[in-house]
Amino acid sequence: MPDPGWSLHPQLAADTMPVGDLALSRLLAINAADYPWLVLVPRRAAAVELADLGADAFPLTAEIALVSLALKELTHCDKLNIAAIGNVVPQLHVHIVARRRIDPLWPQPVFGVTPLPRTDAAKFERFVEKVRKSVGAAPL
Amino acid sequence: MPDPGWSLHPQLAADTMPVGDLALSRLLAINAADYPWLVLVPRRAAAVELADLGADAFPLTAEIALVSLALKELTHCDKLNIAAIGNVVPQLHVHIVARRRIDPLWPQPVFGVTPLPRTDAAKFERFVEKVRKSVGAAPL
């Protein structure tokens, strides 16, 4: 499914660490101490809305489910929060965030809340490595 | 695809007006003056996370795309915001909200922002009727 016209939006690149590539999407991680946070970006140039993907919305759905299950198993979270917002960065991207009833913002959504405290770099890298293995993402 | 064990969560029933039923999901509308706002609820008992749907995640995706395109055409919005959060109401439900660059909260997400001003009932009912026709939802 490669789309040679696609490249990761520079703002997403700046805000995240890459986990790896799935069949359709690049999987990224955001360093937020209390909110294990992954982002799927379908490697499709010019996709802004989910509906822009056409039939590629289905493999994206499968990847959301795969990443959801992996994140739930790794974090033992109480709830997953999934969102495609894109008001600031238009390139289609889907947030998948693990929430716990004891986290500081519960039950409020975390989308649009900035800045959030970060965890230390080594811990974040271990999290990214665990996610990569769990979902079988190809390292970049 | 009927699931006799499913019924709409009372909080969702209280907060919305029904648009109608699609093949998998019940489509609801929330009255928020500046944010045309629809909600899809798969009629599957016990579904909390998207991944709980299994293969039904795919028809849900098709319904999200259908509703997205209808909402975009009806509202001429600048961006759709789509989210499955469920920290307060656990029954799986997907928000699809039309956003405009001139709306009061842009570019912030609207999820979790309450209370939002309502539009008048007659205008809201006309919106619901337009959506119902556009997506071909079966009236309840």
Coordinates of C-alpha atoms in Angstrom, one line a residue:
Chain A
M1 CA 0.0 0.0 0.0
P2 CA 2.9 2.5 -0.3
D3 CA 2.0 6.0 -1.3
P4 CA 5.1 7.8 -2.5
G5 CA 3.5 11.2 -2.1
W6 CA 3.1 10.8 1.7
S7 CA 5.4 12.2 4.3
L8 CA 4.8 12.8 8.0
H9 CA 3.6 16.3 8.9
P10 CA 6.5 18.1 10.5
Q11 CA 4.4 19.0 13.6
L12 CA 3.6 15.4 14.2
A13 CA 7.2 14.5 13.7
A14 CA 8.2 17.1 16.3
D15 CA 5.7 16.1 18.9
T16 CA 6.2 12.3 18.8
M17 CA 8.6 9.4 18.8
P18 CA 8.1 6.9 16.0
V19 CA 7.1 3.4 17.0
G20 CA 7.2 1.9 13.5
D21 CA 5.1 1.2 10.4
L22 CA 2.1 -1.1 10.2
A23 CA 0.7 -2.1 6.8
L24 CA -1.2 1.2 6.3
S25 CA -0.2 3.6 9.1
R26 CA 2.8 4.9 10.8
L27 CA 2.5 4.5 14.6
L28 CA 3.8 7.3 16.8
A29 CA 4.0 7.8 20.6
I30 CA 3.5 11.0 22.5
N31 CA 5.4 11.5 25.8
A32 CA 2.8 12.3 28.4
A33 CA 3.5 11.1 31.9
D34 CA 0.0 10.1 33.0
Y35 CA -1.5 9.2 29.6
P36 CA 0.1 6.4 27.5
W37 CA -0.6 8.0 24.1
L38 CA -0.2 6.5 20.6
V39 CA -1.1 8.1 17.2
L40 CA -1.8 6.3 14.0
V41 CA -1.1 8.2 10.8
P42 CA -2.3 6.5 7.5
R43 CA 0.5 6.8 5.0
R44 CA -1.9 8.4 2.4
A45 CA -1.0 11.8 1.0
A46 CA -3.8 14.4 1.2
A47 CA -6.0 12.4 3.6
V48 CA -7.5 14.8 6.1
E49 CA -10.9 13.3 7.0
L50 CA -11.5 9.6 7.7
A51 CA -13.8 9.5 4.7
D52 CA -11.0 10.6 2.5
L53 CA -9.4 7.2 2.9
G54 CA -12.2 5.4 1.0
A55 CA -11.6 1.7 1.4
D56 CA -8.4 2.3 3.3
A57 CA -10.7 3.3 6.3
F58 CA -11.1 -0.5 6.9
P59 CA -7.4 -1.4 7.4
L60 CA -7.1 1.7 9.5
T61 CA -10.0 0.4 11.7
A62 CA -8.1 -2.9 12.0
E63 CA -5.0 -1.1 13.0
I64 CA -6.9 1.0 15.6
A65 CA -8.2 -2.2 17.1
L66 CA -4.8 -3.8 17.1
V67 CA -3.2 -0.9 18.8
S68 CA -6.1 -0.5 21.2
L69 CA -5.8 -4.1 22.4
A70 CA -2.0 -3.8 22.7
L71 CA -2.2 -0.5 24.7
K72 CA -4.9 -1.9 26.9
E73 CA -2.8 -5.0 27.7
L74 CA 0.4 -3.0 28.3
T75 CA -1.2 -0.4 30.5
H76 CA -4.2 -2.2 32.2
C77 CA -6.1 1.0 31.6
D78 CA -9.7 1.5 32.5
K79 CA -10.7 3.1 29.2
L80 CA -9.3 3.9 25.8
N81 CA -10.0 7.3 24.3
I82 CA -9.8 7.4 20.5
A83 CA -10.1 10.6 18.4
A84 CA -9.4 12.1 15.0
I85 CA -9.5 15.8 15.5
G86 CA -7.0 17.6 13.2
N87 CA -8.0 21.1 13.8
V88 CA -4.4 22.2 14.2
V89 CA -2.5 19.5 12.2
P90 CA -4.7 18.7 9.2
Q91 CA -2.9 15.5 8.1
L92 CA -5.3 12.6 9.2
H93 CA -4.1 11.1 12.5
V94 CA -5.9 9.1 15.1
H95 CA -5.1 9.4 18.8
I96 CA -5.4 6.4 21.0
V97 CA -4.9 7.2 24.7
A98 CA -5.0 4.9 27.7
R99 CA -7.0 6.4 30.6
R100 CA -7.2 5.4 34.2
R101 CA -9.8 6.5 36.8
I102 CA -6.9 7.7 38.9
D103 CA -5.3 9.9 36.3
P104 CA -5.2 13.7 36.9
L105 CA -7.8 14.7 34.3
W106 CA -10.3 11.8 34.6
P107 CA -13.0 11.8 33.4
Q108 CA -12.2 14.8 31.2
P109 CA -10.8 14.2 27.8
V110 CA -7.1 15.0 27.3
F111 CA -7.4 16.2 23.8
G112 CA -6.3 19.8 23.5
V113 CA -4.9 19.9 27.0
T114 CA -1.4 21.3 26.8
P115 CA 1.2 21.2 28.1
L116 CA 1.1 17.8 29.8
P117 CA 3.9 16.7 32.1
R118 CA 6.3 14.3 30.4
T119 CA 7.8 11.1 31.8
D120 CA 11.6 10.5 31.7
A121 CA 13.1 9.7 28.4
A122 CA 14.3 6.2 29.3
K123 CA 10.9 5.2 30.6
F124 CA 9.3 6.5 27.5
E125 CA 11.7 4.6 25.3
R126 CA 10.9 1.4 27.1
F127 CA 7.2 2.0 26.5
V128 CA 7.8 2.6 22.8
E129 CA 9.8 -0.6 22.5
K130 CA 7.1 -2.6 24.3
V131 CA 4.5 -1.2 22.0
R132 CA 6.6 -1.9 18.9
K133 CA 7.0 -5.5 19.9
S134 CA 3.4 -5.9 20.9
V135 CA 2.0 -4.7 17.6
G136 CA 4.7 -6.0 15.3
A137 CA 5.5 -2.6 13.9
A138 CA 8.4 -2.4 11.4
P139 CA 11.1 -0.1 12.9
L140 CA 11.8 3.0 10.7
Chain B
M1 CA -27.6 -7.6 12.8
P2 CA -30.1 -7.1 15.6
D3 CA -28.8 -7.7 19.2
P4 CA -31.8 -8.2 21.4
G5 CA -29.8 -7.5 24.5
W6 CA -28.9 -3.9 23.5
S7 CA -30.7 -0.8 24.7
L8 CA -29.6 2.8 24.5
H9 CA -27.9 4.0 27.7
P10 CA -30.3 6.3 29.6
Q11 CA -27.7 9.2 29.7
L12 CA -27.3 9.1 25.9
A13 CA -31.1 9.0 25.5
A14 CA -31.5 12.0 27.8
D15 CA -28.8 14.1 26.1
T16 CA -29.8 13.5 22.4
M17 CA -32.6 13.4 19.9
P18 CA -32.8 10.2 17.8
V19 CA -32.1 10.5 14.1
G20 CA -32.8 6.9 13.2
D21 CA -31.2 3.5 12.8
L22 CA -28.6 2.5 10.3
A23 CA -27.7 -1.2 9.7
L24 CA -25.5 -1.4 12.8
S25 CA -25.8 1.8 14.7
R26 CA -28.4 4.1 16.2
L27 CA -27.8 7.7 15.0
L28 CA -28.4 10.5 17.5
A29 CA -28.1 14.2 17.5
I30 CA -26.9 16.6 20.2
N31 CA -28.3 20.1 20.3
A32 CA -25.3 22.4 20.4
A33 CA -25.8 25.8 18.7
D34 CA -22.4 26.2 17.2
Y35 CA -21.5 22.6 16.7
P36 CA -23.6 20.3 14.5
W37 CA -23.1 17.1 16.5
L38 CA -24.1 13.5 15.7
V39 CA -23.4 10.3 17.7
L40 CA -23.3 6.8 16.4
V41 CA -24.1 4.0 18.9
P42 CA -23.6 0.4 17.6
R43 CA -26.5 -1.6 18.7
R44 CA -24.3 -4.2 20.4
A45 CA -24.9 -5.0 24.0
A46 CA -21.8 -4.8 26.2
A47 CA -19.6 -3.0 23.7
V48 CA -17.4 -0.5 25.5
E49 CA -14.3 -0.3 23.4
L50 CA -14.1 -0.2 19.6
A51 CA -12.1 -3.4 19.7
D52 CA -15.0 -5.1 21.6
L53 CA -17.0 -5.0 18.3
G54 CA -14.7 -7.5 16.5
A55 CA -15.7 -7.6 12.9
D56 CA -18.6 -5.2 13.5
A57 CA -15.9 -2.5 13.7
F58 CA -15.9 -2.5 9.9
P59 CA -19.6 -1.6 9.3
L60 CA -19.2 1.0 12.1
T61 CA -16.4 2.5 10.1
A62 CA -18.6 2.6 7.0
E63 CA -21.3 4.3 9.0
I64 CA -18.9 6.8 10.4
A65 CA -17.8 7.6 6.8
L66 CA -21.4 7.9 5.6
V67 CA -22.4 10.2 8.5
S68 CA -19.2 12.2 8.0
L69 CA -19.9 12.9 4.4
A70 CA -23.5 13.8 5.1
L71 CA -22.6 16.1 7.9
K72 CA -19.9 17.8 5.8
E73 CA -22.3 18.3 2.9
L74 CA -25.1 19.7 5.1
T75 CA -22.9 22.0 7.1
H76 CA -20.1 23.0 4.8
C77 CA -17.8 22.6 7.8
D78 CA -14.0 23.1 7.7
K79 CA -13.2 19.9 9.7
L80 CA -14.9 16.9 11.2
N81 CA -14.0 15.9 14.8
I82 CA -14.5 12.2 15.5
A83 CA -14.1 10.6 18.9
A84 CA -14.9 7.6 21.0
I85 CA -14.2 8.6 24.6
G86 CA -16.8 7.1 27.0
N87 CA -15.2 8.0 30.3
V88 CA -18.6 9.0 31.6
V89 CA -21.0 6.9 29.6
P90 CA -19.3 3.5 29.0
Q91 CA -21.7 2.3 26.2
L92 CA -19.6 2.5 23.0
H93 CA -20.6 5.7 21.1
V94 CA -18.8 7.7 18.5
H95 CA -19.1 11.5 18.3
I96 CA -19.0 13.2 14.9
V97 CA -18.9 17.0 15.2
A98 CA -18.8 19.6 12.4
R99 CA -16.3 22.3 13.2
R100 CA -15.8 25.7 11.6
R101 CA -12.8 28.0 11.8
I102 CA -15.2 30.7 13.0
D103 CA -16.8 28.7 15.8
P104 CA -16.3 29.9 19.4
L105 CA -14.0 27.1 20.5
W106 CA -11.9 26.6 17.4
P107 CA -9.3 25.1 17.2
Q108 CA -9.9 23.5 20.7
P109 CA -11.8 20.2 20.8
V110 CA -15.4 20.5 22.1
F111 CA -15.4 17.1 23.8
G112 CA -15.9 17.5 27.6
V113 CA -16.9 21.2 27.2
T114 CA -20.2 21.7 29.1
P115 CA -22.6 23.3 29.0
L116 CA -22.8 24.4 25.4
P117 CA -25.5 26.8 24.2
R118 CA -28.4 25.1 22.4
T119 CA -30.1 26.2 19.2
D120 CA -33.8 26.6 19.2
A121 CA -35.9 23.4 19.1
A122 CA -37.5 24.0 15.6
K123 CA -34.1 24.6 14.0
F124 CA -32.6 21.5 15.7
E125 CA -35.5 19.4 14.5
R126 CA -35.0 20.6 10.9
F127 CA -31.3 19.7 11.2
V128 CA -32.2 16.2 12.5
E129 CA -34.7 15.7 9.6
K130 CA -32.1 16.7 7.0
V131 CA -29.6 14.3 8.5
R132 CA -32.2 11.5 8.6
K133 CA -32.9 11.9 4.9
S134 CA -29.3 12.4 3.9
V135 CA -28.1 9.1 5.5
G136 CA -31.3 7.1 4.9
A137 CA -31.7 6.3 8.6
A138 CA -34.9 4.4 9.5
P139 CA -37.0 6.5 11.9
L140 CA -37.5 4.9 15.3

